[in-house]
mmCIF file of C-alpha atoms and ligand atoms in Angstrom:
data_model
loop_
_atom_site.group_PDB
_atom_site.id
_atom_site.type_symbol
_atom_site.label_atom_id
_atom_site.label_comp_id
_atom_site.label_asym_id
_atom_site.label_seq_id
_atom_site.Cartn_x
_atom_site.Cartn_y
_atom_site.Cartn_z
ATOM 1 C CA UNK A 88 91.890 2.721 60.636
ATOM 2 C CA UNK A 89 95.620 1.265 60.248
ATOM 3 C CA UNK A 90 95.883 -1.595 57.334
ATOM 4 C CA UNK A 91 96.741 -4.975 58.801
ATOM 5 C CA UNK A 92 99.219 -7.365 56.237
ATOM 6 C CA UNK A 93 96.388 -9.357 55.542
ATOM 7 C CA UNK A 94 94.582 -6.582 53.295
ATOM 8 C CA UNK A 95 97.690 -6.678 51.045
ATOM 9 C CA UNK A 96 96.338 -8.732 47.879
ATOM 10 C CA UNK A 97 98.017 -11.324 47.960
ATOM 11 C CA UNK A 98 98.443 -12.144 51.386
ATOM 12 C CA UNK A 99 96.584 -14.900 53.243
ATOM 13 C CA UNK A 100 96.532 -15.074 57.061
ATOM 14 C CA UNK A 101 99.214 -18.016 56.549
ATOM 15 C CA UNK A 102 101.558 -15.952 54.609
ATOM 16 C CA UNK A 103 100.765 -12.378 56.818
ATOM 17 C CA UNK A 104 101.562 -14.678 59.906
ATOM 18 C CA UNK A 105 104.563 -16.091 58.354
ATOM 19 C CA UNK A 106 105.548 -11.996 57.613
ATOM 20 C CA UNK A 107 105.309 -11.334 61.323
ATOM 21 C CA UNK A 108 107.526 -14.134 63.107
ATOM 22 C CA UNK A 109 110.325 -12.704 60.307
ATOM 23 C CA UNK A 110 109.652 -9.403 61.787
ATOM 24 C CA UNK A 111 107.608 -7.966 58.955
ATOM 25 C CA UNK A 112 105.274 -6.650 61.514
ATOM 26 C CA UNK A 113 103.496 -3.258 59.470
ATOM 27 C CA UNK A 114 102.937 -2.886 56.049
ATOM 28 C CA UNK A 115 105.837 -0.239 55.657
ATOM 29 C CA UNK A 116 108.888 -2.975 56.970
ATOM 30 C CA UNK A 117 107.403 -4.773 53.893
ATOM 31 C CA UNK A 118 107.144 -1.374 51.628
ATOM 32 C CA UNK A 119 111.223 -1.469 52.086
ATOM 33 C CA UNK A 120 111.851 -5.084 52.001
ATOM 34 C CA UNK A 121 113.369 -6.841 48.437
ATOM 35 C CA UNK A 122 111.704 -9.587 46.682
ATOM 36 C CA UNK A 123 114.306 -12.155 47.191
ATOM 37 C CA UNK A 124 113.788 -11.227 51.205
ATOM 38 C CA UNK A 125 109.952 -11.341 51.352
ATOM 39 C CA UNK A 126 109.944 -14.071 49.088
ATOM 40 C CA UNK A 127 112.243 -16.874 51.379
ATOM 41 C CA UNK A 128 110.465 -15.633 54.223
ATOM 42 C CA UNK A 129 107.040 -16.017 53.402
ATOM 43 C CA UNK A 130 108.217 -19.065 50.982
ATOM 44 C CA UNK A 131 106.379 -18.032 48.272
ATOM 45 C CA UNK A 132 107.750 -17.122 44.884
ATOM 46 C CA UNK A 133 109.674 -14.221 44.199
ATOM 47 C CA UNK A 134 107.394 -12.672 41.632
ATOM 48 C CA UNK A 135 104.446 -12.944 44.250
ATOM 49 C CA UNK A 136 106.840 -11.013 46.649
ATOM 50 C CA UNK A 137 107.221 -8.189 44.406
ATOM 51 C CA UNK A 138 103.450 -7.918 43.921
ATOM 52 C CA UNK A 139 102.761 -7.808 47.186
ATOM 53 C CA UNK A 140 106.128 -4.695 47.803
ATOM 54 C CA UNK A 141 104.099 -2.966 45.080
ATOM 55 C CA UNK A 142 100.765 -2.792 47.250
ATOM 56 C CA UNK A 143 102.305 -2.311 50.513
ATOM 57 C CA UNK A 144 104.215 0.731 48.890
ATOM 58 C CA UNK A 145 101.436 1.957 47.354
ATOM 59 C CA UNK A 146 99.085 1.654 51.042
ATOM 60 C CA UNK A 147 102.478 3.072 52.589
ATOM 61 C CA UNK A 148 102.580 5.595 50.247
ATOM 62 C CA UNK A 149 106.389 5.184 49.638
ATOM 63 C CA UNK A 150 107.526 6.737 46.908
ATOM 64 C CA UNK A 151 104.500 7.533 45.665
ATOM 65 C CA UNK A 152 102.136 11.531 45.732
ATOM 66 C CA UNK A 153 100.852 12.502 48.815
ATOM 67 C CA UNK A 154 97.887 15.314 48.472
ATOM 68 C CA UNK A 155 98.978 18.902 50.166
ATOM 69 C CA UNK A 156 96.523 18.001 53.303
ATOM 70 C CA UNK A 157 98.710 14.633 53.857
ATOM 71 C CA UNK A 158 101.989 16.861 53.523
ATOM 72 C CA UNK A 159 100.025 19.825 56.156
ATOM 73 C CA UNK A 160 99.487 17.166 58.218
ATOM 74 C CA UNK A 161 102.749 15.464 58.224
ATOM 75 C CA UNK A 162 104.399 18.609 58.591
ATOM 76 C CA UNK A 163 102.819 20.052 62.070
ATOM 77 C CA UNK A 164 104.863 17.188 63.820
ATOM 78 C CA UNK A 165 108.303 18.983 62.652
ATOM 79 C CA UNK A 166 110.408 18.551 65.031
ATOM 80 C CA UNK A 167 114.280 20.274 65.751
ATOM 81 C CA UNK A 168 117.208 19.147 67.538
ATOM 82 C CA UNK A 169 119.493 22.060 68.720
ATOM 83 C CA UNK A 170 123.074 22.126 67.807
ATOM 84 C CA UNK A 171 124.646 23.328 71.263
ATOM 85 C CA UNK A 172 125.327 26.968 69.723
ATOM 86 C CA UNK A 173 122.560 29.390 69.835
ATOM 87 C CA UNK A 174 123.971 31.298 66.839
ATOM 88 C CA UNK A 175 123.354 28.075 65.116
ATOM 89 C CA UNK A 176 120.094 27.256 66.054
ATOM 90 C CA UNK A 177 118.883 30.686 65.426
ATOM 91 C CA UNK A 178 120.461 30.552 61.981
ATOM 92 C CA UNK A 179 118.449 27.037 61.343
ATOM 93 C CA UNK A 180 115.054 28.499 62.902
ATOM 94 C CA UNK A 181 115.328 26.345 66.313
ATOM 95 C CA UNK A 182 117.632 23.595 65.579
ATOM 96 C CA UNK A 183 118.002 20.735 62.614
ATOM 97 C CA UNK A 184 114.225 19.634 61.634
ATOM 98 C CA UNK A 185 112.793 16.717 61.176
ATOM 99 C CA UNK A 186 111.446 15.120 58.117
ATOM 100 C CA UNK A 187 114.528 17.333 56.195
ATOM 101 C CA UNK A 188 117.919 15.863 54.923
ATOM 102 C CA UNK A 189 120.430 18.349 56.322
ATOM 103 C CA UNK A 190 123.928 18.345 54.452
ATOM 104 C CA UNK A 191 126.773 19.769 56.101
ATOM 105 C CA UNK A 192 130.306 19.978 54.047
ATOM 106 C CA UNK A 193 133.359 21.335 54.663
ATOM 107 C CA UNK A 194 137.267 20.480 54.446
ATOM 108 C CA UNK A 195 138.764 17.762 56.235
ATOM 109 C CA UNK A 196 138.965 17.974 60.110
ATOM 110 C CA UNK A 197 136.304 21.235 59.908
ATOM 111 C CA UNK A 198 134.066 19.559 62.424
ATOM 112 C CA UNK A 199 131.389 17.549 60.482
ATOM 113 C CA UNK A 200 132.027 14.423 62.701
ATOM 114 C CA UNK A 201 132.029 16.383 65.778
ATOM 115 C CA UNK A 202 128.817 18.070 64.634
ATOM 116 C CA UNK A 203 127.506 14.793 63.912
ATOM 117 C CA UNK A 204 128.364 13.321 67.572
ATOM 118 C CA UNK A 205 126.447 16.150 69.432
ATOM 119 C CA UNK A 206 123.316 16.179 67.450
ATOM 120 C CA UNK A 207 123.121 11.976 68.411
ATOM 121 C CA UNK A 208 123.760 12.705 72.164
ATOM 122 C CA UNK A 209 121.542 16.259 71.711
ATOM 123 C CA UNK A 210 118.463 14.402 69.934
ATOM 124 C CA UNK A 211 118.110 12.097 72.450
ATOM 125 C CA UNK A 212 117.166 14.463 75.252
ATOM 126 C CA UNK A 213 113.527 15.432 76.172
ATOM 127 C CA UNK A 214 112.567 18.503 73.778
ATOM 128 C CA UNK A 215 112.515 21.184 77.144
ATOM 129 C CA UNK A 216 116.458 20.451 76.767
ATOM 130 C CA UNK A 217 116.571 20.719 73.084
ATOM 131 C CA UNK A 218 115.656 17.079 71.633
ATOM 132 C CA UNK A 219 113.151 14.871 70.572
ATOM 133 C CA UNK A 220 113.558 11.864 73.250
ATOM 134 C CA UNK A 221 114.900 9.942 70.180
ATOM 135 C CA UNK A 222 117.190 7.272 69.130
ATOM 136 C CA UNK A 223 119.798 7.434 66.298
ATOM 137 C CA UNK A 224 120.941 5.581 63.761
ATOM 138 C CA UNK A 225 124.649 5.991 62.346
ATOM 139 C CA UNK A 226 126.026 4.745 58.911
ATOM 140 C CA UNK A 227 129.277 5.094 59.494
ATOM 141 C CA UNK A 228 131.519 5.089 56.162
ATOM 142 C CA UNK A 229 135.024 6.363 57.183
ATOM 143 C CA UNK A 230 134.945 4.434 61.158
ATOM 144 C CA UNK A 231 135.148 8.044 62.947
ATOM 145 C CA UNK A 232 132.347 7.324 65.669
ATOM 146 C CA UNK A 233 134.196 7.884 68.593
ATOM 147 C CA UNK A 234 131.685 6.474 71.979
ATOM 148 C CA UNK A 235 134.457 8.143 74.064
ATOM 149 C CA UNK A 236 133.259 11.136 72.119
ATOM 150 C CA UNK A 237 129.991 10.556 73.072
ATOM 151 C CA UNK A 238 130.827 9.949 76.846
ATOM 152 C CA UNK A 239 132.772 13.901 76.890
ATOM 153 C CA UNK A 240 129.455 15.153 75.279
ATOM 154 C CA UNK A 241 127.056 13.674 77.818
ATOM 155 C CA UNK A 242 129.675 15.298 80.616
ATOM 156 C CA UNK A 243 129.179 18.585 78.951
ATOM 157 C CA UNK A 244 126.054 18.599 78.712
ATOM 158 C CA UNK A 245 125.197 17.025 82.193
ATOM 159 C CA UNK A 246 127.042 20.249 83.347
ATOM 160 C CA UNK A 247 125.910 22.470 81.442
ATOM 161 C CA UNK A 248 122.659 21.498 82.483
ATOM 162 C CA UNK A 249 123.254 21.081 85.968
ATOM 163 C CA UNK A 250 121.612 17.439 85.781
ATOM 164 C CA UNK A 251 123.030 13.845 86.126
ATOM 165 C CA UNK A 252 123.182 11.739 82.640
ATOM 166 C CA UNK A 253 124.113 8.013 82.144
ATOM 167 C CA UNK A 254 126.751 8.163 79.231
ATOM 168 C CA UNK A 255 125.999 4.561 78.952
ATOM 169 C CA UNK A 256 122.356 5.128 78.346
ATOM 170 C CA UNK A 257 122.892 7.837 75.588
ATOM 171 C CA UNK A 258 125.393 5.279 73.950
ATOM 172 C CA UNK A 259 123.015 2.101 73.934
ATOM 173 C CA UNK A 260 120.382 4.303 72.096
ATOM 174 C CA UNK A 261 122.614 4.754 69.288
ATOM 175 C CA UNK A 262 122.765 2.413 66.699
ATOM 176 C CA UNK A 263 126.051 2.518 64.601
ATOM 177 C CA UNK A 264 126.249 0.225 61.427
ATOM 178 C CA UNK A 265 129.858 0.378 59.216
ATOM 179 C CA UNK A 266 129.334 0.581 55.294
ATOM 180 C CA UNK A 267 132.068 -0.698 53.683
ATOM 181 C CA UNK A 268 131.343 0.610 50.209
ATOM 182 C CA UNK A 269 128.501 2.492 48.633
ATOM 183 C CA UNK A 270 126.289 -0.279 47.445
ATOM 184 C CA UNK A 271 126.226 -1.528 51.087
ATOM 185 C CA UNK A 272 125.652 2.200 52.261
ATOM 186 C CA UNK A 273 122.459 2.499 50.161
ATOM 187 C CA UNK A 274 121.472 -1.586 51.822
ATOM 188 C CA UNK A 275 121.992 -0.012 55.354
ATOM 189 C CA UNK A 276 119.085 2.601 55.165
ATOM 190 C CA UNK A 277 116.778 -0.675 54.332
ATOM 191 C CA UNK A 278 118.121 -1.957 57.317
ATOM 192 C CA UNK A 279 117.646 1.691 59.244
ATOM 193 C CA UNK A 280 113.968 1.323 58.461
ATOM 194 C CA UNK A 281 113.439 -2.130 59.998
ATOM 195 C CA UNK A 282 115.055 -1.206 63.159
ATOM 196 C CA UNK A 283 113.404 2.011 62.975
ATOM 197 C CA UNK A 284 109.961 0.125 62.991
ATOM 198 C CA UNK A 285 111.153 -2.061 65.416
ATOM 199 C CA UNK A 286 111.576 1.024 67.605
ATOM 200 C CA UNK A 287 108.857 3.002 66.823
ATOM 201 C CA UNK A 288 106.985 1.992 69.937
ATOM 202 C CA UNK A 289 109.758 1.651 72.413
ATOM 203 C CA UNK A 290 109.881 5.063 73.818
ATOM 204 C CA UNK A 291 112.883 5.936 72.291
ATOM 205 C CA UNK A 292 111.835 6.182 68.594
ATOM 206 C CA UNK A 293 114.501 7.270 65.793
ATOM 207 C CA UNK A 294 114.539 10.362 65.548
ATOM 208 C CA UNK A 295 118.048 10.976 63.794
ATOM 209 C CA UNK A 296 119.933 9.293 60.874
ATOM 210 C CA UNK A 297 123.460 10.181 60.234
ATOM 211 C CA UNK A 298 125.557 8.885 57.258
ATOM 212 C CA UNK A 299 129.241 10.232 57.841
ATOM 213 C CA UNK A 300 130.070 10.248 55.693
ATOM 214 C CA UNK A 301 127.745 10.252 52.489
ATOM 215 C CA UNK A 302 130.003 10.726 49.616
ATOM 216 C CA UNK A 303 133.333 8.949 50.524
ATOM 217 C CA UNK A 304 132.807 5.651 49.171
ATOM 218 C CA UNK A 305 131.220 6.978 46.000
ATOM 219 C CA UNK A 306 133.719 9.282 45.580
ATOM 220 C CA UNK A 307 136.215 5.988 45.865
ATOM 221 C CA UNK A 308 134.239 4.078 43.673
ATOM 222 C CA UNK A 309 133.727 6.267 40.934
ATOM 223 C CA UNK A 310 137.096 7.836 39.050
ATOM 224 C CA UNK A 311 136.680 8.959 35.848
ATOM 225 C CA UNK A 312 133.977 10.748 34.140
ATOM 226 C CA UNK A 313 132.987 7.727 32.482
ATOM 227 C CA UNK A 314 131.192 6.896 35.279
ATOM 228 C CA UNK A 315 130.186 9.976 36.522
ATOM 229 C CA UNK A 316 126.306 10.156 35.234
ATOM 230 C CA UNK A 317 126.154 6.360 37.081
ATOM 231 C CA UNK A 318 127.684 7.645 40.528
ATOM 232 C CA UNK A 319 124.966 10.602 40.156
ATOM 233 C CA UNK A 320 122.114 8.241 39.705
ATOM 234 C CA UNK A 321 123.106 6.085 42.623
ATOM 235 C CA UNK A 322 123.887 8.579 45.002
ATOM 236 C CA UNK A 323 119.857 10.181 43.785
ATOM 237 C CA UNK A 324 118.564 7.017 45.088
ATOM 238 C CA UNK A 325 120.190 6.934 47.994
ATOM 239 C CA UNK A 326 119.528 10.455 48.898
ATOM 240 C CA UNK A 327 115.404 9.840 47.611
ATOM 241 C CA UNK A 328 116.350 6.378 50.067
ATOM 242 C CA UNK A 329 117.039 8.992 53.335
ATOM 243 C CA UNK A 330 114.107 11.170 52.373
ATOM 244 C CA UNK A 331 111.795 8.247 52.566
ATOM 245 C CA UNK A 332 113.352 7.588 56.245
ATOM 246 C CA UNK A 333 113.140 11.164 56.932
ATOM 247 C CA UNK A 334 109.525 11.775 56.232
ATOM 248 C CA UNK A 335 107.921 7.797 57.561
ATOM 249 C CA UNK A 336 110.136 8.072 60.869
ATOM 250 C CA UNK A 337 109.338 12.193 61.727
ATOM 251 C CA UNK A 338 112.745 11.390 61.619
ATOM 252 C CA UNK A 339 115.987 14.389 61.006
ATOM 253 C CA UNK A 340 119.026 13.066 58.334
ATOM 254 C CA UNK A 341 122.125 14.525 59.089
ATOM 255 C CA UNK A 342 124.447 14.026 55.656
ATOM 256 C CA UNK A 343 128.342 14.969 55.787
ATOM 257 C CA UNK A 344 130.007 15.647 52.523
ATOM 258 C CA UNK A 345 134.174 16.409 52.079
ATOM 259 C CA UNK A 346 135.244 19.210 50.422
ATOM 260 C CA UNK A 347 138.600 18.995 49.314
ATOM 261 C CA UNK A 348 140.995 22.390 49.752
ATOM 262 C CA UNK A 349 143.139 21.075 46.673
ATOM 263 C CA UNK A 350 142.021 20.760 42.732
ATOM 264 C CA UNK A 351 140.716 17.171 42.096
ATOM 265 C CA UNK A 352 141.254 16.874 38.260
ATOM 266 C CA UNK A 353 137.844 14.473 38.346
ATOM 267 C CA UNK A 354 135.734 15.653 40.969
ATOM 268 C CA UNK A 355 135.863 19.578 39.417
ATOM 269 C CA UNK A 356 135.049 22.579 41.193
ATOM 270 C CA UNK A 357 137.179 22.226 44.462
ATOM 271 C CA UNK A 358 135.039 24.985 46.396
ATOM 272 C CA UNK A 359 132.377 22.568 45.407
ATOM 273 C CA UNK A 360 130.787 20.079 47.669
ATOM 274 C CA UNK A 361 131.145 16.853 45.936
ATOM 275 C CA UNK A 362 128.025 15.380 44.588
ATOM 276 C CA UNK A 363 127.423 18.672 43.029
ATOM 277 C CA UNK A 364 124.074 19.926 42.023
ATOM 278 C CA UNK A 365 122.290 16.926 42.196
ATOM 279 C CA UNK A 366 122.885 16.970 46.407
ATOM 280 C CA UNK A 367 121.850 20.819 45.600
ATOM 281 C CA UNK A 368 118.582 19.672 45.283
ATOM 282 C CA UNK A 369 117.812 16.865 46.864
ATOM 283 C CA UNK A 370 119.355 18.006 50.868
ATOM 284 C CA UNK A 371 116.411 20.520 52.342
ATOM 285 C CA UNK A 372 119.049 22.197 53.995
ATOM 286 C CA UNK A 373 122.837 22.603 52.936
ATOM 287 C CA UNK A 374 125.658 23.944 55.476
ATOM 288 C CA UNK A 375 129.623 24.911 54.732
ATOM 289 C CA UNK A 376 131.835 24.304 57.523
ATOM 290 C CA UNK A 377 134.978 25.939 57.512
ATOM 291 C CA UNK A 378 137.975 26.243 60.502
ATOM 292 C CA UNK A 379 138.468 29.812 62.053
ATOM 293 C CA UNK A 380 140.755 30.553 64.944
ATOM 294 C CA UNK A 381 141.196 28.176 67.986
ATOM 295 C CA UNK A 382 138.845 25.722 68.233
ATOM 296 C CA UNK A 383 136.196 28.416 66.127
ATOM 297 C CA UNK A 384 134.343 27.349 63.615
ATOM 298 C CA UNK A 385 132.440 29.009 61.055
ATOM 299 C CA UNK A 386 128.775 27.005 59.795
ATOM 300 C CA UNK A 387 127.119 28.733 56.726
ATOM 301 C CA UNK A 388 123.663 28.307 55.672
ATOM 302 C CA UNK A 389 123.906 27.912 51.884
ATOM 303 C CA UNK A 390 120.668 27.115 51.160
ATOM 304 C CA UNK A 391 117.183 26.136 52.208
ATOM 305 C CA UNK A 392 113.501 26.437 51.689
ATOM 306 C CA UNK A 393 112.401 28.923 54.152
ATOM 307 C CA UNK A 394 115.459 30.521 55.980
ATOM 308 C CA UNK A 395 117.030 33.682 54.763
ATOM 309 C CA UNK A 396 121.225 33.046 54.375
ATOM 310 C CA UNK A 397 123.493 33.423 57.031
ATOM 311 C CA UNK A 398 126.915 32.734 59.437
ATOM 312 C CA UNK A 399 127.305 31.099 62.953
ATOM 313 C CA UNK A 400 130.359 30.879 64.935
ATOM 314 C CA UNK A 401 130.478 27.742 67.219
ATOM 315 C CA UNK A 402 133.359 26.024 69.108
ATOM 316 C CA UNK A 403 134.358 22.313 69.688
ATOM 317 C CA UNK A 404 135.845 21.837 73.460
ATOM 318 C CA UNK A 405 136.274 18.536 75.312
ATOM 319 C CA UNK A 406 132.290 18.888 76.302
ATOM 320 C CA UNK A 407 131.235 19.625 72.334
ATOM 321 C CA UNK A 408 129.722 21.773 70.373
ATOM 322 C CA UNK A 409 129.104 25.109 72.445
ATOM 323 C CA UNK A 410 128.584 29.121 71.880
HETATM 324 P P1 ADP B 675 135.657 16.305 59.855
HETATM 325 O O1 ADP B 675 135.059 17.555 59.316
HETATM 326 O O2 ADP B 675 136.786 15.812 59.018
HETATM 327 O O3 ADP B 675 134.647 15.265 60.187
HETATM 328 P P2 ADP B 675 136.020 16.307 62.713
HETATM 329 O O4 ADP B 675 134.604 16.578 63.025
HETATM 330 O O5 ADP B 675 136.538 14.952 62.954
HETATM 331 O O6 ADP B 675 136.353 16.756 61.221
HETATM 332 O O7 ADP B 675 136.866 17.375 63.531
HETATM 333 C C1 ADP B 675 138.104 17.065 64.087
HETATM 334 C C2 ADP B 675 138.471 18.224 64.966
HETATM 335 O O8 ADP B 675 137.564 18.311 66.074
HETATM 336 C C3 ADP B 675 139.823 18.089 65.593
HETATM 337 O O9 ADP B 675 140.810 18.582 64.734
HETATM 338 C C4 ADP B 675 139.683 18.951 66.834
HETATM 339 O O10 ADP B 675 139.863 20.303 66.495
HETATM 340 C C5 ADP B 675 138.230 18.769 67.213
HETATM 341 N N1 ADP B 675 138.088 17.785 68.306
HETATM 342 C C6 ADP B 675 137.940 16.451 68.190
HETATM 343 N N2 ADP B 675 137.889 15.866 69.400
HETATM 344 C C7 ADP B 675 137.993 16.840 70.303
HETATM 345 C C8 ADP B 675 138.020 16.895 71.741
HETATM 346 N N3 ADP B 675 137.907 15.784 72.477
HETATM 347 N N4 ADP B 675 138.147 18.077 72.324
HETATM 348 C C9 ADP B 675 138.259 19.209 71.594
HETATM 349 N N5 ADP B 675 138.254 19.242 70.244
HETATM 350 C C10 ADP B 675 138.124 18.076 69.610
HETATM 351 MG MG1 MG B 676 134.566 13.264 59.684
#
């Protein structure tokens, strides 16, 4: 039986009905909320608040073990969103899964963003046509989501399909946010999870996150190797942040990371995606981008848990990503 606010210690029925007109409606919106938050809401004192996180993480089981059944169980609703490229899907085992954090870098103008546009319009059609009925979230760092974008997508793939789509539809189920610098980035997936409760029940549940792109403002933010341990450690939380959204929503993260073609005498390595190891081993599923000829482009699978190496060859057109 589902936990109701009011078997949080701590919480009265005053205080749990207090939590719901604010919108705290399920124990996990409060698993995510801050202290300060709970604690003007509910008007009771901030160190009260915090108690009362701590139990609703621990009944959500946010950040905390799960037992191998809970993870067996949580893992038959997988689902995958296909690319538009059968090479690619084929390469990724049906399309990018659920529940993962899928990084995909690659030199400026290499086709992250326009990756990143198809999977929103793909994911939100039924899974016969190669989504999951879902709604997406966007954290948009660099202001590259292009709804005009999305409108040529929907055309393609209204052709392709032979079927009539509502660009406008597709477009009101995606839910862009700007992050103006990476503090506010790692805010915004606090944010993604309140909306993503809010949504959970609407028909059109999120089923994709996308932060394009993930690295730019720490990148910004943190010349100098003095710093370099700190921008590690924040950009770990954010990415543990995105996992947590991942795994409560049955929901698929789609991370874009620059590489840059020229030496960058702080970021190291340039063939290296920035972030280095520590995105190594925290995104499921990791995927280099790289221009070929014409509008061909070349999508590597570097590494993941289950899937043996390998190349795809995809185009961007006017109607998307296609074969
Ligand atoms: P990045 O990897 O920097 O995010 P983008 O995903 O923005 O790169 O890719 C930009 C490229 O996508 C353009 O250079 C162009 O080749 C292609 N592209 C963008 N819009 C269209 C379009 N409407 N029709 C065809 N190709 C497009
Ligand atoms: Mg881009």
């Amino acid at each position: 039986t589902e936990m109701l606010l009011e078997d949080l210690p701590g919480v009265g029925p005053a205080t749990a009905e207090k939590l719901r007109e604010a919108g705290f409606n399920t124990i996990e919106a409060v698993a995510v909320a801050s202290p300060a938050e709970l604690g003007a809401t509910a008007e009771i004192g901030e160190a009260t608040a915090a108690k009362i996180i701590n139990a609703a993480r621990q009944a959500a089981d946010i950040g905390g073990f799960e037992t191998g059944d809970m993870v067996f169980e949580r893992r038959q609703h997988i689902g995958k969103i296909k690319t538009g490229c059968t090479e690619f899907d084929e390469m990724m085992g049906g399309g990018i899964e659920s529940q993962s954090i899928t990084e995909i870098y690659g030199e400026f103008g290499s086709g992250k963003t326009q990756v990143a546009h198809q999977l929103a319009v793909n994911v939100q059609l039924p899974e016969e046509q190669g989504g999951l009925e879902g709604s997406v979230i966007i954290i948009d760092t660099e202001n590259t989501f292009r709804p005009d974008r999305i409108q040529q997508m929907v055309e393609g793939k209204a052709n392709e399909l032979g079927i009539e789509l509502d660009y406008e539809e597709f477009l009101k189920n995606i839910h862009v946010a700007r992050a103006f610098n990476s503090n506010h980035q790692i805010l915004l997936v606090d944010s993604a999870m309140d909306l993503a409760n809010e949504l959970k029940d609407s028909g059109k549940p999120v089923r994709l996150m996308i932060v394009d792109s993930l690295t730019a403002h720490f990148r910004a933010e943190y010349i100098g190797r003095g710093t370099l341990a700190d921008r590690q450690q924040k950009l770990n939380k954010h990415l543990h942040g995105l996992q947590r959204f991942a795994n409560l929503n049955n929901s698929a993260v789609l991370v874009t990371n620059q590489v840059m073609s020229k030496p960058d005498a702080f970021f190291g390595d340039p063939t290296k995606p920035i972030g280095g190891h520590i995105l190594g081993h925290t995104a499921t599923f990791r995927l280099y981008i790289r221009k070929s000829k014409g509008d061909k482009r070349i999508v590597k699978l570097i590494d993941s848990p289950n899937l043996p190496e390998g190349e795809a060859v995809l185009s961007v057109t006017r109607d998307g990503i296609v074969d």
